[in-house]
CSV table of C-alpha atoms in Angstrom, one decimal:
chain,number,residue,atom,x,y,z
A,180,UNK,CA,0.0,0.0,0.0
A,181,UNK,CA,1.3,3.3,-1.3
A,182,UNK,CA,2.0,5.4,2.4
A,183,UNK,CA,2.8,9.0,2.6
A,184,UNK,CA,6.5,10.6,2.6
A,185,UNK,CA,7.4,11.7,6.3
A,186,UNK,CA,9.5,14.6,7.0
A,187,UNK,CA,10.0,14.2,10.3
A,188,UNK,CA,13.2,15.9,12.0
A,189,UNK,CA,14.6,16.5,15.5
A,190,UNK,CA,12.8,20.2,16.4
A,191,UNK,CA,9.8,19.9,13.7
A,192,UNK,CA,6.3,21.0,14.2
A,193,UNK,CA,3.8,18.9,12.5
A,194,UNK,CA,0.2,19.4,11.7
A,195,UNK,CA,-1.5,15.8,12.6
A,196,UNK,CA,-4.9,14.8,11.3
A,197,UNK,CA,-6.6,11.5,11.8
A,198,UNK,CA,-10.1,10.4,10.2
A,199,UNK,CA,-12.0,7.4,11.9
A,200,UNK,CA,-12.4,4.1,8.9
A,201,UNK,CA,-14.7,5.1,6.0
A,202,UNK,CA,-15.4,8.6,8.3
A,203,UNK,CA,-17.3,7.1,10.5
A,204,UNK,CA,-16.9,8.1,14.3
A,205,UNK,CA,-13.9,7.9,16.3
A,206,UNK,CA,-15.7,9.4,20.1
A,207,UNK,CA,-19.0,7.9,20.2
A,208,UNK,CA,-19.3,9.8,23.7
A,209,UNK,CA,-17.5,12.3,26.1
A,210,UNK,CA,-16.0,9.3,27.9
A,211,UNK,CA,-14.4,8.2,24.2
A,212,UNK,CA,-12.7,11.7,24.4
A,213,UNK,CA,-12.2,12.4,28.1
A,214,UNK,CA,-10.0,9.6,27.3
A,215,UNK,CA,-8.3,10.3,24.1
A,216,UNK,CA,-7.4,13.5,26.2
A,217,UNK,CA,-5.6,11.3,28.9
A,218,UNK,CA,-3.5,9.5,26.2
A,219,UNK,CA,-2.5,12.9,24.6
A,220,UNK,CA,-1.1,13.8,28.1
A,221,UNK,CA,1.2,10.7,28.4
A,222,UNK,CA,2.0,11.0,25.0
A,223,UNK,CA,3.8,14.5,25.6
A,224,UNK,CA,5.5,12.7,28.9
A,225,UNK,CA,6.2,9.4,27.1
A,226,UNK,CA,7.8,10.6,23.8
A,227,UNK,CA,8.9,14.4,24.6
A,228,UNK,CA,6.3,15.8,22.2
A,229,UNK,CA,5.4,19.2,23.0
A,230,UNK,CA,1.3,19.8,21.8
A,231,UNK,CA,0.5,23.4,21.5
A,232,UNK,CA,-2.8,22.6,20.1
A,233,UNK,CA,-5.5,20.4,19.5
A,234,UNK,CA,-9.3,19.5,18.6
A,235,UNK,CA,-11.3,16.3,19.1
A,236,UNK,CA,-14.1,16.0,16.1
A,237,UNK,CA,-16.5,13.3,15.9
A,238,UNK,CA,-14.8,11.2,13.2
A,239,UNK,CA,-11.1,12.9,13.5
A,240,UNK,CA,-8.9,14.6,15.4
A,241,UNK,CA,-6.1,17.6,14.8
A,242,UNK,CA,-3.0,18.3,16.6
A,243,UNK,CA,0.0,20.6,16.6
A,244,UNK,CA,2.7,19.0,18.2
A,245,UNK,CA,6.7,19.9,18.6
A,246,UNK,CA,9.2,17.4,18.6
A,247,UNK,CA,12.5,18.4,20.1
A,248,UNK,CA,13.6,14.5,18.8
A,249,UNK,CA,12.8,13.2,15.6
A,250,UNK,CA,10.0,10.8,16.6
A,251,UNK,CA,6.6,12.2,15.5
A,252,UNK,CA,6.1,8.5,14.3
A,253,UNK,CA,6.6,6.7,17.2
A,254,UNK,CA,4.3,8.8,19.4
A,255,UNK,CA,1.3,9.2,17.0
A,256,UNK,CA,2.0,5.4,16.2
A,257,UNK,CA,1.1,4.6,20.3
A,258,UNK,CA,-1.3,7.4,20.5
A,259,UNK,CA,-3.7,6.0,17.9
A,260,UNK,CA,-2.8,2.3,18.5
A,261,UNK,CA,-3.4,3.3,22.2
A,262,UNK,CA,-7.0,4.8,21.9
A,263,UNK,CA,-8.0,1.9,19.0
A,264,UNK,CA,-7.2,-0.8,21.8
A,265,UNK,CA,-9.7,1.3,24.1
A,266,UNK,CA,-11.9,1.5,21.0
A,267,UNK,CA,-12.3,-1.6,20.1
A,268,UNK,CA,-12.7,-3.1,23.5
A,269,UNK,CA,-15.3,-0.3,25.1
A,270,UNK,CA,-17.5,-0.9,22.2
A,271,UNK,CA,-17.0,-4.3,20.8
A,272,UNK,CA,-16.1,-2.5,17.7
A,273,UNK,CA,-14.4,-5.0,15.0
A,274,UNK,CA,-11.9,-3.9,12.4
A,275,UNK,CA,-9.8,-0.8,11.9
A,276,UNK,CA,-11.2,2.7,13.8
A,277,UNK,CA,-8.9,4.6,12.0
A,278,UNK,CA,-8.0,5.3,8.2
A,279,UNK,CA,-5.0,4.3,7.2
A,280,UNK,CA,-2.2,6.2,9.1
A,281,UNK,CA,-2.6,9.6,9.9
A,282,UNK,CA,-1.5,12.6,8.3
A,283,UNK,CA,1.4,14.6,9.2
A,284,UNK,CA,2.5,18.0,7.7
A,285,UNK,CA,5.3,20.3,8.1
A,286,UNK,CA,4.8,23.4,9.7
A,287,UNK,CA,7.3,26.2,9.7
A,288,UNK,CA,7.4,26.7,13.5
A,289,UNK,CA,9.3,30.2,13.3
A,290,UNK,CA,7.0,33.6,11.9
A,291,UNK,CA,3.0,33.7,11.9
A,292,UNK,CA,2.8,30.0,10.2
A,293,UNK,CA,2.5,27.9,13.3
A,294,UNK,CA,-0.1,30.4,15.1
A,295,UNK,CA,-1.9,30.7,12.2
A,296,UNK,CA,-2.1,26.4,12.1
A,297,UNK,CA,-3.3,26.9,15.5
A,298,UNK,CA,-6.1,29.1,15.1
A,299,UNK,CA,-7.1,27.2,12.2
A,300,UNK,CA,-7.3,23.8,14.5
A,301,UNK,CA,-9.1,25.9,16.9
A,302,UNK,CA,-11.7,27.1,14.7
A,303,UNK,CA,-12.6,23.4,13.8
A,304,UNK,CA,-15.9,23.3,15.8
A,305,UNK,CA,-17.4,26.0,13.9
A,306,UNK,CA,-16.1,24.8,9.8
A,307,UNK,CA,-20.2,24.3,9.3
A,308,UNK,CA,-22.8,25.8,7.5
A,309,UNK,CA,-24.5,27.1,10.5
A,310,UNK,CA,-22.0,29.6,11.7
A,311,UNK,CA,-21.0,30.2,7.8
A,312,UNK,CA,-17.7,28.8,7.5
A,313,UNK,CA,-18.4,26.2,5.3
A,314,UNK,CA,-16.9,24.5,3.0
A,315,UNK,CA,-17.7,26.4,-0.1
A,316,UNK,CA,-16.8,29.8,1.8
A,317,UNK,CA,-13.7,28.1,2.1
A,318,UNK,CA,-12.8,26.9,-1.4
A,319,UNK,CA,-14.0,30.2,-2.5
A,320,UNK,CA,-11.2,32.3,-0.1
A,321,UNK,CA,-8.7,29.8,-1.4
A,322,UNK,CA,-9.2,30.4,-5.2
A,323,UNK,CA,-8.5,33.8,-4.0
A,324,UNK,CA,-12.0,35.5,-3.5
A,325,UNK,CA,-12.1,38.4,-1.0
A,326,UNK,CA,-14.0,37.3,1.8
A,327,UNK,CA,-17.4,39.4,2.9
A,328,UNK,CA,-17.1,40.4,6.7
A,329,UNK,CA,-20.2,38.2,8.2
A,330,UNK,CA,-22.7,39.8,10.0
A,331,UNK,CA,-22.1,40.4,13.6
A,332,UNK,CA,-24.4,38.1,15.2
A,333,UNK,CA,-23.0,35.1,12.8
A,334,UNK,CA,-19.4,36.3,14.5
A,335,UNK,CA,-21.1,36.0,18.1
A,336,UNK,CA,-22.7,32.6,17.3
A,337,UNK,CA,-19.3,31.4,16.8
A,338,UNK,CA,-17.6,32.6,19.5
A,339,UNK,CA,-20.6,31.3,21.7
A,340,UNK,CA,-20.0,27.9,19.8
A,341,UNK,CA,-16.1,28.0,20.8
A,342,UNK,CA,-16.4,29.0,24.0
A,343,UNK,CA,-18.4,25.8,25.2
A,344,UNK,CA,-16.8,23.6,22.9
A,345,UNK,CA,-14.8,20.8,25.6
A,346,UNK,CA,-12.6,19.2,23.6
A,347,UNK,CA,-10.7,22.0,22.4
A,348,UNK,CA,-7.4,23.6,23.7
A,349,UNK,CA,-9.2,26.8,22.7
A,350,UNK,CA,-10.4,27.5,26.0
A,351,UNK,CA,-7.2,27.0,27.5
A,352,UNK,CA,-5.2,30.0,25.2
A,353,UNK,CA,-8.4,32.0,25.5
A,354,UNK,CA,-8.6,32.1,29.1
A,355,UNK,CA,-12.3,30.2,29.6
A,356,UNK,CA,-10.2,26.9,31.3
A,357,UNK,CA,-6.4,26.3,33.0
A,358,UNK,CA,-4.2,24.7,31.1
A,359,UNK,CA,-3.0,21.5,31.8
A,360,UNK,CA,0.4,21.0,32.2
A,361,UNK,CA,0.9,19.3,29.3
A,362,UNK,CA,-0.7,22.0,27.1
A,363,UNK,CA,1.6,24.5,25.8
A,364,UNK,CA,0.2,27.8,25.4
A,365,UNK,CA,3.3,30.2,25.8
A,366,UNK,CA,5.0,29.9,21.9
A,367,UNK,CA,2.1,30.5,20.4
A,368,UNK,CA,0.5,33.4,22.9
A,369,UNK,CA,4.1,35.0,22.5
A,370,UNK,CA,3.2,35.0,18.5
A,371,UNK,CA,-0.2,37.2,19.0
A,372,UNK,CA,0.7,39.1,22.0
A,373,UNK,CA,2.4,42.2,22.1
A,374,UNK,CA,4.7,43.0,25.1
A,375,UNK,CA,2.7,44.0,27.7
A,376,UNK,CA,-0.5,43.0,27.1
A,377,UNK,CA,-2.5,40.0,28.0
A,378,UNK,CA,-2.2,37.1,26.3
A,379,UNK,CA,-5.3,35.3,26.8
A,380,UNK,CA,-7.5,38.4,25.6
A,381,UNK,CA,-5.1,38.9,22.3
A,382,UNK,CA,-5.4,35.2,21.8
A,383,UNK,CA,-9.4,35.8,21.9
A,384,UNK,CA,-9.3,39.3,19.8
A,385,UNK,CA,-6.7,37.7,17.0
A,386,UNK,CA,-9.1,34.9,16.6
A,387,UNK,CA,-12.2,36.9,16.5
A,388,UNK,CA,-10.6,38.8,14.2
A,389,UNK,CA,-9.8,35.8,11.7
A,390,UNK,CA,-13.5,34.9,12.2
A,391,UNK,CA,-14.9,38.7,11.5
A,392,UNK,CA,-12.6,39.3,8.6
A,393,UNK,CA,-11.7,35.6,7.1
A,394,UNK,CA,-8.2,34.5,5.4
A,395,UNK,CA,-5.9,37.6,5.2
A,396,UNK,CA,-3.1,36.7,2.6
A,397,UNK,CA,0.6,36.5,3.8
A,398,UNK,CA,-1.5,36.3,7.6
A,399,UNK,CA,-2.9,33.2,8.1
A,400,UNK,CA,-2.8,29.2,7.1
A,401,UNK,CA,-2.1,27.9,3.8
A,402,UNK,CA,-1.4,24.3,2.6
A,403,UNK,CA,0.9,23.8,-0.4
A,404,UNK,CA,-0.4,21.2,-2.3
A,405,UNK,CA,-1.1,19.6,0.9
A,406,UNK,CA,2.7,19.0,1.9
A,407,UNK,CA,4.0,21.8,4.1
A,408,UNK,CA,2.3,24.9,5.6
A,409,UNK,CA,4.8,27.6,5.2
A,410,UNK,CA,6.6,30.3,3.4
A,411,UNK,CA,8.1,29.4,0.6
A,412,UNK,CA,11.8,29.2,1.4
A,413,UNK,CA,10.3,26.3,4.1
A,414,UNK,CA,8.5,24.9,1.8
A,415,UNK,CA,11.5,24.6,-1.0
A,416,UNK,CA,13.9,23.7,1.6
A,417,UNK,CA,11.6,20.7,2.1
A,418,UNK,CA,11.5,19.6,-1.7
A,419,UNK,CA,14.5,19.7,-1.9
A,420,UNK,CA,14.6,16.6,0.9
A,421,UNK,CA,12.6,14.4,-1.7
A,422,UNK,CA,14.5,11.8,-3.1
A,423,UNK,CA,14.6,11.3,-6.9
A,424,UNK,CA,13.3,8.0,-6.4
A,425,UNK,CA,10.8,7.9,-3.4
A,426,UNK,CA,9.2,4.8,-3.9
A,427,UNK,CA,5.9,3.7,-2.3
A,428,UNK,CA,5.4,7.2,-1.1
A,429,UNK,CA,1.8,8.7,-1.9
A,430,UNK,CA,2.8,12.2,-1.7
A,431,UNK,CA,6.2,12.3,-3.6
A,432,UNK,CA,5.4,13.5,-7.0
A,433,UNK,CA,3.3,16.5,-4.6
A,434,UNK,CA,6.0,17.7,-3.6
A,435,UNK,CA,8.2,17.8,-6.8
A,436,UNK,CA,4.9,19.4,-8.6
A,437,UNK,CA,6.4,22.7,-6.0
A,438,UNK,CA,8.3,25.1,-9.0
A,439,UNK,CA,9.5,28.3,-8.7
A,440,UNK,CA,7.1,30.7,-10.6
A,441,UNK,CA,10.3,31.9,-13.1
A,442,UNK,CA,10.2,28.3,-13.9
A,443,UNK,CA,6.3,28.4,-15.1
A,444,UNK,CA,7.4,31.9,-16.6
A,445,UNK,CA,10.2,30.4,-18.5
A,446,UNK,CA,7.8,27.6,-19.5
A,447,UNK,CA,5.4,30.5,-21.1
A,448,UNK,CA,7.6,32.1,-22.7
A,449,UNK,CA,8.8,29.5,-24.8
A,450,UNK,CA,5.2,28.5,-25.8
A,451,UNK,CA,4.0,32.0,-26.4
A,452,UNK,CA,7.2,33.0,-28.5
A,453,UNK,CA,8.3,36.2,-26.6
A,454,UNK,CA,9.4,37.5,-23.1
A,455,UNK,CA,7.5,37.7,-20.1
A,456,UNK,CA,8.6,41.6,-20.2
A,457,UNK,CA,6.5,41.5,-23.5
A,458,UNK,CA,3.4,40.8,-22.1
A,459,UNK,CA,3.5,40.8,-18.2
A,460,UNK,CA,1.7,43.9,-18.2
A,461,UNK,CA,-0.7,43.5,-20.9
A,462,UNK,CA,-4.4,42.4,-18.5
A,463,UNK,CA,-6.3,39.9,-20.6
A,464,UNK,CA,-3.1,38.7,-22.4
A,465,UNK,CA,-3.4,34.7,-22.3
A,466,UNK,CA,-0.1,34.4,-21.7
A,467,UNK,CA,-0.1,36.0,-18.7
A,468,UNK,CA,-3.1,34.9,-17.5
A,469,UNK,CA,-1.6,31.8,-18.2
A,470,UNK,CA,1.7,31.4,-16.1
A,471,UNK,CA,-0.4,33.3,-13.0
A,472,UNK,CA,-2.8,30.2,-13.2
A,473,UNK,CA,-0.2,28.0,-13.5
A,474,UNK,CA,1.6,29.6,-10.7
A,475,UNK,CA,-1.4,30.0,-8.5
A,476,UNK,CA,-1.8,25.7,-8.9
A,477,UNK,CA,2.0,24.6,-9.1
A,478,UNK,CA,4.1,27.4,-6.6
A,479,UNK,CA,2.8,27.0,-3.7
A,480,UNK,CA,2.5,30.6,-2.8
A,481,UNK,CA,-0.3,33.0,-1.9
A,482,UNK,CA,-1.3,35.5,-3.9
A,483,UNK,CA,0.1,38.6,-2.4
A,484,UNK,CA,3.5,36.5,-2.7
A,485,UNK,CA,2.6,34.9,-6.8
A,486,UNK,CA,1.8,39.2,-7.4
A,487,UNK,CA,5.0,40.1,-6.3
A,488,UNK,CA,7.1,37.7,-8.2
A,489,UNK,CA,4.9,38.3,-11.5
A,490,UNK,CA,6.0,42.1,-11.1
A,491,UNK,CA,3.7,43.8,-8.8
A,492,UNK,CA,0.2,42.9,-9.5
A,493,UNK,CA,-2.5,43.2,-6.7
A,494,UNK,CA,-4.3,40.2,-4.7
A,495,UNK,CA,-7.1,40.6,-7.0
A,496,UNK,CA,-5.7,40.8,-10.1
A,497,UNK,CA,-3.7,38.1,-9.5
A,498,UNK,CA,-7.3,35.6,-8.4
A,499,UNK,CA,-9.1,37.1,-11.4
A,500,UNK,CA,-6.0,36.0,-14.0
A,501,UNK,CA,-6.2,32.9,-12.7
A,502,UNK,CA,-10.3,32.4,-12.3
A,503,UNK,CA,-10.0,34.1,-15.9
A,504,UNK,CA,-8.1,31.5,-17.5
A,505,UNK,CA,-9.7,28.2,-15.5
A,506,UNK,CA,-12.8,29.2,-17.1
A,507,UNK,CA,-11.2,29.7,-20.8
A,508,UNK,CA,-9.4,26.2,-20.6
A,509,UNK,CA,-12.3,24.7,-20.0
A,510,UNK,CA,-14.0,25.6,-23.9
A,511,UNK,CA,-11.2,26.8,-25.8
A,512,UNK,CA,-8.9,24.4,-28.0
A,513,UNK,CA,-5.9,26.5,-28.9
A,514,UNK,CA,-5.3,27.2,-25.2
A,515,UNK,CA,-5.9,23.5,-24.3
A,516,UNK,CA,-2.9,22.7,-26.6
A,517,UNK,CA,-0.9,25.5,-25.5
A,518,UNK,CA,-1.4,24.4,-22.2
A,519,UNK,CA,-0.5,21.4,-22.9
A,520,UNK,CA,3.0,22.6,-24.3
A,521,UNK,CA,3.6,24.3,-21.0
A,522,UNK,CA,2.5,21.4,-19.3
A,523,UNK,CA,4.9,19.4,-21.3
A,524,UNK,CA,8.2,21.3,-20.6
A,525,UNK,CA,7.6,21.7,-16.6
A,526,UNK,CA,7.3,18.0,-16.5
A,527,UNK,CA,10.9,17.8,-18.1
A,528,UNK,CA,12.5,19.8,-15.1
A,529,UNK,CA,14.7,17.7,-12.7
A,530,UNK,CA,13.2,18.2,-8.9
């Protein structure tokens, strides 16, 4: 079975997700996760692994852990053969509770990456229709559409709905619970809190804020092609780990996919016939439209970082290039082909 390429490394932080077999539920009660929470305490006195956040869901779970040694495997390896033992036996439960193994990602631990992971974790409770961050809303900020600031009783409901959500180190950073000692709150408190001030109520305003305003680019989470979450020196300094020849590993060819966007550039200009200085400033050009959609899908950057490199161009004119030519690919040949062509020659660089 085809398993996923680990980076795991003496002083990494990892975002860890688990889903329960065929989504169905991992906690069938509090007990189930009263639990759970025990076991993530003497995993972080067992194995060294620092946890500065967390959320129980019904069919999965998300952590960010710390791990001064290189041993993210061998913790997450007890922690979910640990609470599948207690699984299976509580509730006469036969076969596997979880999927596969679980899912670990880099996360650049220095800068506003790691709090931003953290928030993100934190705000899994309200990621439903209900309190309007589904998943649509979502996939819509991603593609690089300006969120619309919610109304402020949908903002309230949400907070309400964090604040008395248990199984959440949420109440811990904002103040609602103590933290237990094997909770650390400090790195990330000390990455939202000026000097001076309280942590506990910046914690609660830089939250409220992401949930008022939505995904600010260059401020909060973004996954790269579902490999790292980071900027992009992290995230090349991570590709560059991937052996030539990674066999049996699921997310391999993800992480070669990462180019630089002079690359994609480079890659345009030689189907288009003329430099990107020739038409990097021409709006509409297919060209450019072109290597901003193909940077936007292959880079790994935001779009306040994939506007800078193309010469300057805003947030939105960057999303708009991109949305323009999805849609145009989707109906017109000659661009198909030409795509194709570009397609062609990135394919031919060495990772």
């Amino acid at each position: 079975m085809a398993r996923q390429l680990r980076h795991h490394y003496a002083g990494g932080w990892y975002h860890i997700t688990s889903r329960g077999m065929g989504r169905r539920a991992i906690f069938r009660d509090d007990r189930d996760r009263e639990h759970f929470v025990e076991l993530l305490s003497m995993m972080a006195g067992r194995y060294g692994v620092i946890l500065h956040a967390y959320v129980l869901m019904d069919n999965h779970y998300h952590l960010l852990i710390e791990t001064p040694e290189a041993n993210a495997s061998r913790a997450l390896q007890w922690l979910n053969l640990s609470h599948s033992m207690w699984f299976k036996t509580r509730h006469s439960h036969a076969g596997p509770v979880f999927q596969a193994r679980f899912k670990s990602i880099p996360v650049e631990g220095e800068g506003s990456w790691a709090l931003a992971c953290g928030v993100c974790i934190h705000l899994n409770p309200v990621r439903v229709k209900a309190p309007g961050q589904g998943k649509e809303d979502i996939k819509r900020e991603r593609a690089g559409f300006l969120p619309e600031e919610p109304p402020k009783e949908q903002v309230r409901a949400r907070l309400a709905r964090l604040r008395g959500y248990r199984w959440s180190s949420y109440r811990a950073y904002a103040g609602y619970a103590s933290p237990p000692e094997w909770l650390t709150c400090a790195t990330l408190w000390g990455r939202c809190c000026p000097p001076g001030k309280n942590p506990k109520t910046e914690y609660r305003r830089c939250l409220e804020d992401y949930l008022r305003r939505g995904v600010e680019e260059g401020a909060f989470v973004r996954i790269t092609a579902a490999v790292a979450i980071g900027g992009t020196a992290f995230v090349e300094g991570l590709r560059k780990r991937v052996p030539k020849r990674a066999r049996g590993e699921t997310n391999a060819r993800a992480w070669r996919r990462i180019l630089p966007f002079g690359e994609i550039v480079r890659a345009v200009e030689s189907v288009k016939g003329l430099e990107w200085s020739g038409f990097a400033d021409r709006r509409g050009d297919w060209g450019r439209d072109m290597a901003l959609h193909f940077g936007r899908m292959r880079c790994g950057l935001t779009l306040k970082e994939l506007g800078e490199q193309a010469g300057g161009l805003g947030v939105p004119a960057v999303a708009k290039a991109a949305e323009r030519m999805a849609v145009r690919l989707k109906t017109d040949r000659a661009l198909q082909r030409s795509a194709a062509r570009v397609l062609r020659i990135l394919e031919t660089k060495k990772v």
